[in-house]
Amino acid sequence: MRTADVVLVLAVFGASLVEMVEALTLVLAAGMTRSWRSALEGTLAALGVLTVLVVLVGIPLIHYVPIDALRVIVGTLLLVLGMSWLRKAWLRGSGLKALHDEDAIFAETVEELKVQPAAQGPRDGVAFALAFKGVFLEGTEVVLIVISLGASSHRLGLAAAAALAAVVLVTIAGIVVSRQLSSVPENLIKTMVGVMLCSFGLFWIGEGAGLHWPGADLAILVLAVVFALATVVATRVLRPTAVAA
Amino acid sequence: MKKALRAFGAFWWDFLVGDTPEFFVAALVVVALAFLLHTHRVVGAIVLPTFVLVVVALSAVRVRRRR
């Protein structure tokens, strides 16, 4: 496996892991307070739609769009997404933005569901809708990352497999512990994914534009190290200074 | 159909621009710089990541100032 493939798998797996942990919180809230059957049906329906999206959009992209144009376009998308994730990581790391808290989100969602009227019949539309929306919205970002990274490096299957592995892992963990996965270091993983998305985005824009990076694929790792170091520095510099009383 | 198209457009607008339009503009500048510097790969390898870091830093500082 090439360096670029390893980084691709890590980026897709990390992004999928954190997004699916967030989706699991909503599915569990819907299942525990409303109906497990409807929550699982909503989850499966959303996963089905997301899979169709990967196949319908990803495969034609690989076959019909010239590779350099594709790399510039997906590199731009990845860079926009990556800069946004990186800024959030810097703000969270420096205490300027609240950390993502699955326990708080779970408790809030359960409270919101309790005031909804009870289902009339075997199927619960509220549980289905919440699970579908949660998995679909969180999964859309994963689909974009899978298609972008997979298509630009012609490794759509590998990217999809990495995402699927994260979905399976989160599902198994969710079944085993039967609660929201608040102990997953979500904020750290999000930081790493932000770093990788920026690195890949920049790398593919350069390659698509004809700028052949020194070190070829290894440039992705160098870029990742640069962005990671900048993150360490930025979280310290941005931290608000304590005001003396 | 019209509703679906509007939702599709809103999704992409929110995804690409959202509350950080500076990142979308910066990404377009990066593309332009990459084409301009494609024959100077070492310069490009220094300028492009530096530009991205400066944009993210300025955006983060803007958030810090608001608080």
PDB file of C-alpha atoms in Angstrom:
ATOM      1  CA  MET A   1       0.000   0.000   0.000  1.00  0.00           C
ATOM      2  CA  ARG A   2       1.383   3.433  -0.983  1.00  0.00           C
ATOM      3  CA  THR A   3       1.813   6.313   1.497  1.00  0.00           C
ATOM      4  CA  ALA A   4      -1.068   8.160  -0.153  1.00  0.00           C
ATOM      5  CA  ASP A   5      -3.319   5.095   0.289  1.00  0.00           C
ATOM      6  CA  VAL A   6      -2.490   4.815   4.003  1.00  0.00           C
ATOM      7  CA  VAL A   7      -3.236   8.506   4.581  1.00  0.00           C
ATOM      8  CA  LEU A   8      -6.429   8.189   2.487  1.00  0.00           C
ATOM      9  CA  VAL A   9      -7.652   5.241   4.601  1.00  0.00           C
ATOM     10  CA  LEU A  10      -6.838   7.097   7.849  1.00  0.00           C
ATOM     11  CA  ALA A  11      -8.583  10.282   6.693  1.00  0.00           C
ATOM     12  CA  VAL A  12     -11.752   8.509   5.487  1.00  0.00           C
ATOM     13  CA  PHE A  13     -11.844   6.162   8.495  1.00  0.00           C
ATOM     14  CA  GLY A  14     -11.364   9.039  10.970  1.00  0.00           C
ATOM     15  CA  ALA A  15     -13.976  11.269   9.322  1.00  0.00           C
ATOM     16  CA  SER A  16     -16.471   8.385   9.106  1.00  0.00           C
ATOM     17  CA  LEU A  17     -15.824   7.376  12.699  1.00  0.00           C
ATOM     18  CA  VAL A  18     -16.619  10.784  14.194  1.00  0.00           C
ATOM     19  CA  GLU A  19     -19.635  11.390  11.950  1.00  0.00           C
ATOM     20  CA  MET A  20     -21.064   7.932  12.706  1.00  0.00           C
ATOM     21  CA  VAL A  21     -20.510   8.390  16.462  1.00  0.00           C
ATOM     22  CA  GLU A  22     -22.629  11.560  16.183  1.00  0.00           C
ATOM     23  CA  ALA A  23     -25.280   9.696  14.160  1.00  0.00           C
ATOM     24  CA  LEU A  24     -25.296   6.820  16.678  1.00  0.00           C
ATOM     25  CA  THR A  25     -26.217   9.246  19.474  1.00  0.00           C
ATOM     26  CA  LEU A  26     -29.372  10.259  17.590  1.00  0.00           C
ATOM     27  CA  VAL A  27     -30.241   6.651  16.597  1.00  0.00           C
ATOM     28  CA  LEU A  28     -29.874   5.513  20.223  1.00  0.00           C
ATOM     29  CA  ALA A  29     -31.989   8.415  21.478  1.00  0.00           C
ATOM     30  CA  ALA A  30     -34.707   7.531  18.933  1.00  0.00           C
ATOM     31  CA  GLY A  31     -34.524   3.796  19.736  1.00  0.00           C
ATOM     32  CA  MET A  32     -34.485   4.108  23.522  1.00  0.00           C
ATOM     33  CA  THR A  33     -37.276   6.662  23.833  1.00  0.00           C
ATOM     34  CA  ARG A  34     -39.483   5.784  20.861  1.00  0.00           C
ATOM     35  CA  SER A  35     -39.083   2.567  18.826  1.00  0.00           C
ATOM     36  CA  TRP A  36     -36.021   0.461  18.065  1.00  0.00           C
ATOM     37  CA  ARG A  37     -37.629  -0.994  14.964  1.00  0.00           C
ATOM     38  CA  SER A  38     -38.376   2.395  13.408  1.00  0.00           C
ATOM     39  CA  ALA A  39     -34.985   3.817  14.436  1.00  0.00           C
ATOM     40  CA  LEU A  40     -33.183   0.897  12.751  1.00  0.00           C
ATOM     41  CA  GLU A  41     -35.366   1.180   9.636  1.00  0.00           C
ATOM     42  CA  GLY A  42     -34.498   4.892   9.426  1.00  0.00           C
ATOM     43  CA  THR A  43     -30.811   4.080   9.824  1.00  0.00           C
ATOM     44  CA  LEU A  44     -30.832   1.400   7.114  1.00  0.00           C
ATOM     45  CA  ALA A  45     -32.816   3.628   4.725  1.00  0.00           C
ATOM     46  CA  ALA A  46     -30.281   6.456   5.155  1.00  0.00           C
ATOM     47  CA  LEU A  47     -27.300   4.113   4.688  1.00  0.00           C
ATOM     48  CA  GLY A  48     -28.961   2.776   1.514  1.00  0.00           C
ATOM     49  CA  VAL A  49     -29.432   6.284   0.066  1.00  0.00           C
ATOM     50  CA  LEU A  50     -25.818   7.202   0.932  1.00  0.00           C
ATOM     51  CA  THR A  51     -24.501   4.037  -0.771  1.00  0.00           C
ATOM     52  CA  VAL A  52     -26.506   4.820  -3.913  1.00  0.00           C
ATOM     53  CA  LEU A  53     -25.051   8.360  -3.885  1.00  0.00           C
ATOM     54  CA  VAL A  54     -21.483   7.001  -3.772  1.00  0.00           C
ATOM     55  CA  VAL A  55     -22.171   4.650  -6.695  1.00  0.00           C
ATOM     56  CA  LEU A  56     -24.166   7.158  -8.805  1.00  0.00           C
ATOM     57  CA  VAL A  57     -21.790  10.094  -8.342  1.00  0.00           C
ATOM     58  CA  GLY A  58     -18.427   8.462  -7.671  1.00  0.00           C
ATOM     59  CA  ILE A  59     -18.186   5.947 -10.512  1.00  0.00           C
ATOM     60  CA  PRO A  60     -19.135   8.376 -13.349  1.00  0.00           C
ATOM     61  CA  LEU A  61     -16.686  10.931 -11.905  1.00  0.00           C
ATOM     62  CA  ILE A  62     -13.817   8.443 -12.204  1.00  0.00           C
ATOM     63  CA  HIS A  63     -14.728   7.361 -15.733  1.00  0.00           C
ATOM     64  CA  TYR A  64     -15.833  10.549 -17.452  1.00  0.00           C
ATOM     65  CA  VAL A  65     -14.045  13.549 -15.871  1.00  0.00           C
ATOM     66  CA  PRO A  66     -10.400  14.191 -16.893  1.00  0.00           C
ATOM     67  CA  ILE A  67      -8.178  13.342 -13.934  1.00  0.00           C
ATOM     68  CA  ASP A  68      -6.445  16.750 -13.626  1.00  0.00           C
ATOM     69  CA  ALA A  69      -9.733  18.677 -13.679  1.00  0.00           C
ATOM     70  CA  LEU A  70     -11.185  16.198 -11.177  1.00  0.00           C
ATOM     71  CA  ARG A  71      -8.212  16.674  -8.848  1.00  0.00           C
ATOM     72  CA  VAL A  72      -8.515  20.472  -8.898  1.00  0.00           C
ATOM     73  CA  ILE A  73     -12.291  20.325  -8.246  1.00  0.00           C
ATOM     74  CA  VAL A  74     -12.177  17.745  -5.447  1.00  0.00           C
ATOM     75  CA  GLY A  75      -9.021  19.327  -4.032  1.00  0.00           C
ATOM     76  CA  THR A  76     -10.922  22.617  -3.765  1.00  0.00           C
ATOM     77  CA  LEU A  77     -13.856  20.894  -2.030  1.00  0.00           C
ATOM     78  CA  LEU A  78     -11.529  19.071   0.369  1.00  0.00           C
ATOM     79  CA  LEU A  79      -9.609  22.263   1.136  1.00  0.00           C
ATOM     80  CA  VAL A  80     -12.798  24.243   1.900  1.00  0.00           C
ATOM     81  CA  LEU A  81     -13.992  21.420   4.158  1.00  0.00           C
ATOM     82  CA  GLY A  82     -10.529  20.945   5.680  1.00  0.00           C
ATOM     83  CA  MET A  83     -10.015  24.637   6.531  1.00  0.00           C
ATOM     84  CA  SER A  84     -13.405  24.665   8.231  1.00  0.00           C
ATOM     85  CA  TRP A  85     -12.574  21.533  10.303  1.00  0.00           C
ATOM     86  CA  LEU A  86      -9.110  22.932  11.085  1.00  0.00           C
ATOM     87  CA  ARG A  87     -10.478  26.253  12.326  1.00  0.00           C
ATOM     88  CA  LYS A  88     -13.024  24.439  14.528  1.00  0.00           C
ATOM     89  CA  ALA A  89     -10.178  22.300  15.909  1.00  0.00           C
ATOM     90  CA  TRP A  90      -8.094  25.394  16.698  1.00  0.00           C
ATOM     91  CA  LEU A  91     -11.066  27.101  18.381  1.00  0.00           C
ATOM     92  CA  ARG A  92     -11.978  23.974  20.389  1.00  0.00           C
ATOM     93  CA  GLY A  93      -8.367  23.340  21.352  1.00  0.00           C
ATOM     94  CA  SER A  94      -7.923  26.895  22.598  1.00  0.00           C
ATOM     95  CA  GLY A  95     -11.200  26.887  24.526  1.00  0.00           C
ATOM     96  CA  LEU A  96     -12.895  29.464  22.278  1.00  0.00           C
ATOM     97  CA  LYS A  97     -15.532  26.911  21.199  1.00  0.00           C
ATOM     98  CA  ALA A  98     -17.248  24.259  23.328  1.00  0.00           C
ATOM     99  CA  LEU A  99     -16.040  20.697  22.860  1.00  0.00           C
ATOM    100  CA  HIS A 100     -18.443  18.282  21.184  1.00  0.00           C
ATOM    101  CA  ASP A 101     -20.283  16.481  24.011  1.00  0.00           C
ATOM    102  CA  GLU A 102     -22.263  13.341  23.026  1.00  0.00           C
ATOM    103  CA  ASP A 103     -23.737  12.973  26.561  1.00  0.00           C
ATOM    104  CA  ALA A 104     -25.227  16.483  26.423  1.00  0.00           C
ATOM    105  CA  ILE A 105     -26.581  15.964  22.883  1.00  0.00           C
ATOM    106  CA  PHE A 106     -28.112  12.607  23.880  1.00  0.00           C
ATOM    107  CA  ALA A 107     -29.819  14.095  26.965  1.00  0.00           C
ATOM    108  CA  GLU A 108     -31.124  17.072  24.969  1.00  0.00           C
ATOM    109  CA  THR A 109     -32.503  14.839  22.180  1.00  0.00           C
ATOM    110  CA  VAL A 110     -34.207  12.488  24.667  1.00  0.00           C
ATOM    111  CA  GLU A 111     -35.914  15.473  26.339  1.00  0.00           C
ATOM    112  CA  GLU A 112     -37.120  16.745  22.952  1.00  0.00           C
ATOM    113  CA  LEU A 113     -38.484  13.290  22.024  1.00  0.00           C
ATOM    114  CA  LYS A 114     -40.354  12.879  25.311  1.00  0.00           C
ATOM    115  CA  VAL A 115     -42.690  15.765  24.517  1.00  0.00           C
ATOM    116  CA  GLN A 116     -43.613  14.315  21.091  1.00  0.00           C
ATOM    117  CA  PRO A 117     -46.991  12.507  20.891  1.00  0.00           C
ATOM    118  CA  ALA A 118     -46.837   8.667  21.057  1.00  0.00           C
ATOM    119  CA  ALA A 119     -46.884   6.678  17.811  1.00  0.00           C
ATOM    120  CA  GLN A 120     -50.248   5.383  16.520  1.00  0.00           C
ATOM    121  CA  GLY A 121     -49.490   1.872  15.233  1.00  0.00           C
ATOM    122  CA  PRO A 122     -46.459  -0.398  14.902  1.00  0.00           C
ATOM    123  CA  ARG A 123     -44.273   2.188  13.158  1.00  0.00           C
ATOM    124  CA  ASP A 124     -42.988   5.363  14.782  1.00  0.00           C
ATOM    125  CA  GLY A 125     -42.530   8.155  12.247  1.00  0.00           C
ATOM    126  CA  VAL A 126     -40.647  10.385  14.696  1.00  0.00           C
ATOM    127  CA  ALA A 127     -38.035   7.684  15.465  1.00  0.00           C
ATOM    128  CA  PHE A 128     -37.683   6.832  11.762  1.00  0.00           C
ATOM    129  CA  ALA A 129     -37.290  10.493  10.765  1.00  0.00           C
ATOM    130  CA  LEU A 130     -34.773  11.291  13.516  1.00  0.00           C
ATOM    131  CA  ALA A 131     -32.617   8.227  12.767  1.00  0.00           C
ATOM    132  CA  PHE A 132     -32.811   8.821   8.980  1.00  0.00           C
ATOM    133  CA  LYS A 133     -31.985  12.517   9.323  1.00  0.00           C
ATOM    134  CA  GLY A 134     -29.144  11.871  11.763  1.00  0.00           C
ATOM    135  CA  VAL A 135     -27.471   9.183   9.667  1.00  0.00           C
ATOM    136  CA  PHE A 136     -28.116  10.941   6.339  1.00  0.00           C
ATOM    137  CA  LEU A 137     -26.874  14.387   7.392  1.00  0.00           C
ATOM    138  CA  GLU A 138     -23.785  13.082   9.178  1.00  0.00           C
ATOM    139  CA  GLY A 139     -23.205  10.605   6.350  1.00  0.00           C
ATOM    140  CA  THR A 140     -23.412  13.233   3.589  1.00  0.00           C
ATOM    141  CA  GLU A 141     -20.112  14.723   4.687  1.00  0.00           C
ATOM    142  CA  VAL A 142     -18.606  11.214   4.728  1.00  0.00           C
ATOM    143  CA  VAL A 143     -19.923  10.573   1.208  1.00  0.00           C
ATOM    144  CA  LEU A 144     -18.336  13.817  -0.012  1.00  0.00           C
ATOM    145  CA  ILE A 145     -15.017  12.816   1.531  1.00  0.00           C
ATOM    146  CA  VAL A 146     -15.219   9.253   0.157  1.00  0.00           C
ATOM    147  CA  ILE A 147     -16.060  10.468  -3.349  1.00  0.00           C
ATOM    148  CA  SER A 148     -13.501  13.297  -3.309  1.00  0.00           C
ATOM    149  CA  LEU A 149     -10.577  11.304  -1.935  1.00  0.00           C
ATOM    150  CA  GLY A 150     -11.540   8.087  -3.722  1.00  0.00           C
ATOM    151  CA  ALA A 151     -12.151   9.632  -7.131  1.00  0.00           C
ATOM    152  CA  SER A 152      -9.081  11.890  -7.178  1.00  0.00           C
ATOM    153  CA  SER A 153      -6.745   8.997  -6.412  1.00  0.00           C
ATOM    154  CA  HIS A 154      -8.786   6.403  -8.382  1.00  0.00           C
ATOM    155  CA  ARG A 155      -9.245   4.452  -5.133  1.00  0.00           C
ATOM    156  CA  LEU A 156     -13.018   4.783  -4.657  1.00  0.00           C
ATOM    157  CA  GLY A 157     -13.309   1.151  -3.502  1.00  0.00           C
ATOM    158  CA  LEU A 158     -10.603   1.609  -0.860  1.00  0.00           C
ATOM    159  CA  ALA A 159     -12.162   4.866   0.387  1.00  0.00           C
ATOM    160  CA  ALA A 160     -15.635   3.261   0.541  1.00  0.00           C
ATOM    161  CA  ALA A 161     -14.199   0.240   2.385  1.00  0.00           C
ATOM    162  CA  ALA A 162     -12.552   2.516   4.986  1.00  0.00           C
ATOM    163  CA  ALA A 163     -15.867   4.337   5.531  1.00  0.00           C
ATOM    164  CA  LEU A 164     -17.746   1.028   5.754  1.00  0.00           C
ATOM    165  CA  ALA A 165     -15.231  -0.264   8.324  1.00  0.00           C
ATOM    166  CA  ALA A 166     -15.927   2.786  10.502  1.00  0.00           C
ATOM    167  CA  VAL A 167     -19.700   2.291  10.161  1.00  0.00           C
ATOM    168  CA  VAL A 168     -19.370  -1.400  11.157  1.00  0.00           C
ATOM    169  CA  LEU A 169     -17.067  -0.560  14.085  1.00  0.00           C
ATOM    170  CA  VAL A 170     -19.387   2.131  15.459  1.00  0.00           C
ATOM    171  CA  THR A 171     -22.430  -0.150  14.979  1.00  0.00           C
ATOM    172  CA  ILE A 172     -20.775  -3.024  16.863  1.00  0.00           C
ATOM    173  CA  ALA A 173     -19.559  -0.698  19.627  1.00  0.00           C
ATOM    174  CA  GLY A 174     -23.041   0.833  19.853  1.00  0.00           C
ATOM    175  CA  ILE A 175     -24.657  -2.626  20.183  1.00  0.00           C
ATOM    176  CA  VAL A 176     -22.091  -3.797  22.756  1.00  0.00           C
ATOM    177  CA  VAL A 177     -22.217  -0.774  25.049  1.00  0.00           C
ATOM    178  CA  SER A 178     -25.838   0.226  24.235  1.00  0.00           C
ATOM    179  CA  ARG A 179     -25.155   3.897  24.892  1.00  0.00           C
ATOM    180  CA  GLN A 180     -23.732   6.928  23.182  1.00  0.00           C
ATOM    181  CA  LEU A 181     -19.987   6.694  22.594  1.00  0.00           C
ATOM    182  CA  SER A 182     -18.916   9.692  24.650  1.00  0.00           C
ATOM    183  CA  SER A 183     -15.510   8.186  25.459  1.00  0.00           C
ATOM    184  CA  VAL A 184     -14.397   8.235  21.804  1.00  0.00           C
ATOM    185  CA  PRO A 185     -11.805  11.063  21.507  1.00  0.00           C
ATOM    186  CA  GLU A 186     -13.992  12.796  18.928  1.00  0.00           C
ATOM    187  CA  ASN A 187     -12.334  16.193  19.162  1.00  0.00           C
ATOM    188  CA  LEU A 188      -8.856  14.748  18.666  1.00  0.00           C
ATOM    189  CA  ILE A 189      -9.997  12.662  15.668  1.00  0.00           C
ATOM    190  CA  LYS A 190     -11.724  15.723  14.181  1.00  0.00           C
ATOM    191  CA  THR A 191      -8.486  17.674  14.489  1.00  0.00           C
ATOM    192  CA  MET A 192      -6.569  14.913  12.699  1.00  0.00           C
ATOM    193  CA  VAL A 193      -9.191  14.704   9.951  1.00  0.00           C
ATOM    194  CA  GLY A 194      -9.051  18.502   9.483  1.00  0.00           C
ATOM    195  CA  VAL A 195      -5.274  18.250   9.121  1.00  0.00           C
ATOM    196  CA  MET A 196      -5.581  15.416   6.581  1.00  0.00           C
ATOM    197  CA  LEU A 197      -8.339  17.089   4.554  1.00  0.00           C
ATOM    198  CA  CYS A 198      -6.240  20.253   4.215  1.00  0.00           C
ATOM    199  CA  SER A 199      -3.196  18.181   3.252  1.00  0.00           C
ATOM    200  CA  PHE A 200      -5.068  16.135   0.631  1.00  0.00           C
ATOM    201  CA  GLY A 201      -6.930  19.171  -0.710  1.00  0.00           C
ATOM    202  CA  LEU A 202      -3.754  21.157  -1.199  1.00  0.00           C
ATOM    203  CA  PHE A 203      -1.899  18.159  -2.647  1.00  0.00           C
ATOM    204  CA  TRP A 204      -4.594  17.401  -5.254  1.00  0.00           C
ATOM    205  CA  ILE A 205      -5.002  21.056  -6.260  1.00  0.00           C
ATOM    206  CA  GLY A 206      -1.240  21.201  -6.838  1.00  0.00           C
ATOM    207  CA  GLU A 207      -1.137  17.929  -8.766  1.00  0.00           C
ATOM    208  CA  GLY A 208      -4.155  18.914 -10.878  1.00  0.00           C
ATOM    209  CA  ALA A 209      -2.548  22.281 -11.694  1.00  0.00           C
ATOM    210  CA  GLY A 210       0.673  20.571 -12.807  1.00  0.00           C
ATOM    211  CA  LEU A 211       2.693  21.489  -9.736  1.00  0.00           C
ATOM    212  CA  HIS A 212       4.481  18.224  -9.003  1.00  0.00           C
ATOM    213  CA  TRP A 213       5.164  18.282  -5.273  1.00  0.00           C
ATOM    214  CA  PRO A 214       8.737  17.627  -4.126  1.00  0.00           C
ATOM    215  CA  GLY A 215       8.795  14.075  -2.733  1.00  0.00           C
ATOM    216  CA  ALA A 216       5.658  13.044  -4.700  1.00  0.00           C
ATOM    217  CA  ASP A 217       3.166  11.226  -2.390  1.00  0.00           C
ATOM    218  CA  LEU A 218       5.374  11.859   0.642  1.00  0.00           C
ATOM    219  CA  ALA A 219       4.435  15.539   0.318  1.00  0.00           C
ATOM    220  CA  ILE A 220       1.014  14.611   1.795  1.00  0.00           C
ATOM    221  CA  LEU A 221       2.716  13.462   5.000  1.00  0.00           C
ATOM    222  CA  VAL A 222       4.935  16.571   5.094  1.00  0.00           C
ATOM    223  CA  LEU A 223       1.880  18.801   4.645  1.00  0.00           C
ATOM    224  CA  ALA A 224       0.090  16.868   7.423  1.00  0.00           C
ATOM    225  CA  VAL A 225       3.027  17.413   9.781  1.00  0.00           C
ATOM    226  CA  VAL A 226       3.090  21.146   8.939  1.00  0.00           C
ATOM    227  CA  PHE A 227      -0.661  21.521   9.576  1.00  0.00           C
ATOM    228  CA  ALA A 228      -0.428  19.443  12.787  1.00  0.00           C
ATOM    229  CA  LEU A 229       2.428  21.574  14.142  1.00  0.00           C
ATOM    230  CA  ALA A 230       0.548  24.739  13.210  1.00  0.00           C
ATOM    231  CA  THR A 231      -2.460  23.361  15.126  1.00  0.00           C
ATOM    232  CA  VAL A 232      -0.368  22.834  18.269  1.00  0.00           C
ATOM    233  CA  VAL A 233       0.996  26.384  18.035  1.00  0.00           C
ATOM    234  CA  ALA A 234      -2.366  27.961  17.131  1.00  0.00           C
ATOM    235  CA  THR A 235      -4.269  26.372  20.035  1.00  0.00           C
ATOM    236  CA  ARG A 236      -1.704  27.860  22.451  1.00  0.00           C
ATOM    237  CA  VAL A 237      -1.552  31.288  20.834  1.00  0.00           C
ATOM    238  CA  LEU A 238      -5.330  31.621  20.514  1.00  0.00           C
ATOM    239  CA  ARG A 239      -6.039  30.570  24.114  1.00  0.00           C
ATOM    240  CA  PRO A 240      -7.616  33.576  25.880  1.00  0.00           C
ATOM    241  CA  THR A 241      -5.267  35.021  28.480  1.00  0.00           C
ATOM    242  CA  ALA A 242      -6.574  35.143  32.052  1.00  0.00           C
ATOM    243  CA  VAL A 243      -7.448  38.630  33.228  1.00  0.00           C
ATOM    244  CA  ALA A 244      -6.143  39.463  36.704  1.00  0.00           C
ATOM    245  CA  ALA A 245      -8.854  40.466  39.195  1.00  0.00           C
TER     246      ALA A 245
ATOM    247  CA  MET B   1     -38.766  19.451  -8.432  1.00  0.00           C
ATOM    248  CA  LYS B   2     -38.261  23.182  -7.796  1.00  0.00           C
ATOM    249  CA  LYS B   3     -38.123  22.491  -4.046  1.00  0.00           C
ATOM    250  CA  ALA B   4     -35.552  19.731  -4.528  1.00  0.00           C
ATOM    251  CA  LEU B   5     -33.368  21.973  -6.709  1.00  0.00           C
ATOM    252  CA  ARG B   6     -33.591  24.755  -4.148  1.00  0.00           C
ATOM    253  CA  ALA B   7     -32.629  22.334  -1.366  1.00  0.00           C
ATOM    254  CA  PHE B   8     -29.723  21.022  -3.486  1.00  0.00           C
ATOM    255  CA  GLY B   9     -28.505  24.581  -4.131  1.00  0.00           C
ATOM    256  CA  ALA B  10     -28.897  25.498  -0.462  1.00  0.00           C
ATOM    257  CA  PHE B  11     -26.867  22.438   0.551  1.00  0.00           C
ATOM    258  CA  TRP B  12     -23.964  23.383  -1.740  1.00  0.00           C
ATOM    259  CA  TRP B  13     -24.123  27.042  -0.746  1.00  0.00           C
ATOM    260  CA  ASP B  14     -24.041  26.061   2.916  1.00  0.00           C
ATOM    261  CA  PHE B  15     -21.252  23.551   2.266  1.00  0.00           C
ATOM    262  CA  LEU B  16     -19.014  25.797   0.165  1.00  0.00           C
ATOM    263  CA  VAL B  17     -19.743  29.232   1.582  1.00  0.00           C
ATOM    264  CA  GLY B  18     -21.806  28.928   4.773  1.00  0.00           C
ATOM    265  CA  ASP B  19     -20.600  31.184   7.572  1.00  0.00           C
ATOM    266  CA  THR B  20     -16.972  31.106   6.365  1.00  0.00           C
ATOM    267  CA  PRO B  21     -16.998  32.587   2.836  1.00  0.00           C
ATOM    268  CA  GLU B  22     -13.307  33.431   3.293  1.00  0.00           C
ATOM    269  CA  PHE B  23     -12.430  29.730   2.985  1.00  0.00           C
ATOM    270  CA  PHE B  24     -14.203  29.379  -0.357  1.00  0.00           C
ATOM    271  CA  VAL B  25     -12.456  32.493  -1.693  1.00  0.00           C
ATOM    272  CA  ALA B  26      -9.130  31.277  -0.261  1.00  0.00           C
ATOM    273  CA  ALA B  27      -9.512  27.877  -1.949  1.00  0.00           C
ATOM    274  CA  LEU B  28     -10.058  29.624  -5.302  1.00  0.00           C
ATOM    275  CA  VAL B  29      -6.948  31.752  -4.674  1.00  0.00           C
ATOM    276  CA  VAL B  30      -5.004  28.552  -3.887  1.00  0.00           C
ATOM    277  CA  VAL B  31      -6.119  27.090  -7.242  1.00  0.00           C
ATOM    278  CA  ALA B  32      -4.972  30.259  -9.043  1.00  0.00           C
ATOM    279  CA  LEU B  33      -1.642  30.249  -7.178  1.00  0.00           C
ATOM    280  CA  ALA B  34      -1.111  26.559  -7.971  1.00  0.00           C
ATOM    281  CA  PHE B  35      -1.525  27.234 -11.706  1.00  0.00           C
ATOM    282  CA  LEU B  36       0.713  30.310 -11.517  1.00  0.00           C
ATOM    283  CA  LEU B  37       3.457  28.484  -9.617  1.00  0.00           C
ATOM    284  CA  HIS B  38       3.249  25.092 -11.337  1.00  0.00           C
ATOM    285  CA  THR B  39       6.726  25.495 -12.835  1.00  0.00           C
ATOM    286  CA  HIS B  40       8.218  26.560  -9.478  1.00  0.00           C
ATOM    287  CA  ARG B  41       7.368  23.531  -7.389  1.00  0.00           C
ATOM    288  CA  VAL B  42       9.549  24.339  -4.373  1.00  0.00           C
ATOM    289  CA  VAL B  43       8.162  27.886  -4.163  1.00  0.00           C
ATOM    290  CA  GLY B  44       4.641  26.455  -4.593  1.00  0.00           C
ATOM    291  CA  ALA B  45       5.245  23.869  -1.874  1.00  0.00           C
ATOM    292  CA  ILE B  46       6.084  26.707   0.543  1.00  0.00           C
ATOM    293  CA  VAL B  47       3.616  29.390  -0.572  1.00  0.00           C
ATOM    294  CA  LEU B  48       0.445  27.238  -0.788  1.00  0.00           C
ATOM    295  CA  PRO B  49       0.428  25.754   2.753  1.00  0.00           C
ATOM    296  CA  THR B  50       1.593  29.086   4.204  1.00  0.00           C
ATOM    297  CA  PHE B  51      -1.295  30.881   2.511  1.00  0.00           C
ATOM    298  CA  VAL B  52      -3.806  28.305   3.836  1.00  0.00           C
ATOM    299  CA  LEU B  53      -2.441  28.614   7.380  1.00  0.00           C
ATOM    300  CA  VAL B  54      -2.574  32.424   7.262  1.00  0.00           C
ATOM    301  CA  VAL B  55      -6.221  32.342   6.094  1.00  0.00           C
ATOM    302  CA  VAL B  56      -7.275  29.865   8.825  1.00  0.00           C
ATOM    303  CA  ALA B  57      -5.342  31.872  11.435  1.00  0.00           C
ATOM    304  CA  LEU B  58      -6.967  35.176  10.403  1.00  0.00           C
ATOM    305  CA  SER B  59     -10.407  33.538  10.469  1.00  0.00           C
ATOM    306  CA  ALA B  60      -9.751  32.101  13.958  1.00  0.00           C
ATOM    307  CA  VAL B  61      -8.437  35.451  15.228  1.00  0.00           C
ATOM    308  CA  ARG B  62     -11.617  37.106  13.928  1.00  0.00           C
ATOM    309  CA  VAL B  63     -13.688  34.681  16.053  1.00  0.00           C
ATOM    310  CA  ARG B  64     -11.457  35.366  19.072  1.00  0.00           C
ATOM    311  CA  ARG B  65     -11.900  39.137  18.719  1.00  0.00           C
ATOM    312  CA  ARG B  66     -15.693  38.776  18.666  1.00  0.00           C
ATOM    313  CA  ARG B  67     -15.630  37.140  22.126  1.00  0.00           C
TER     314      ARG B  67
END
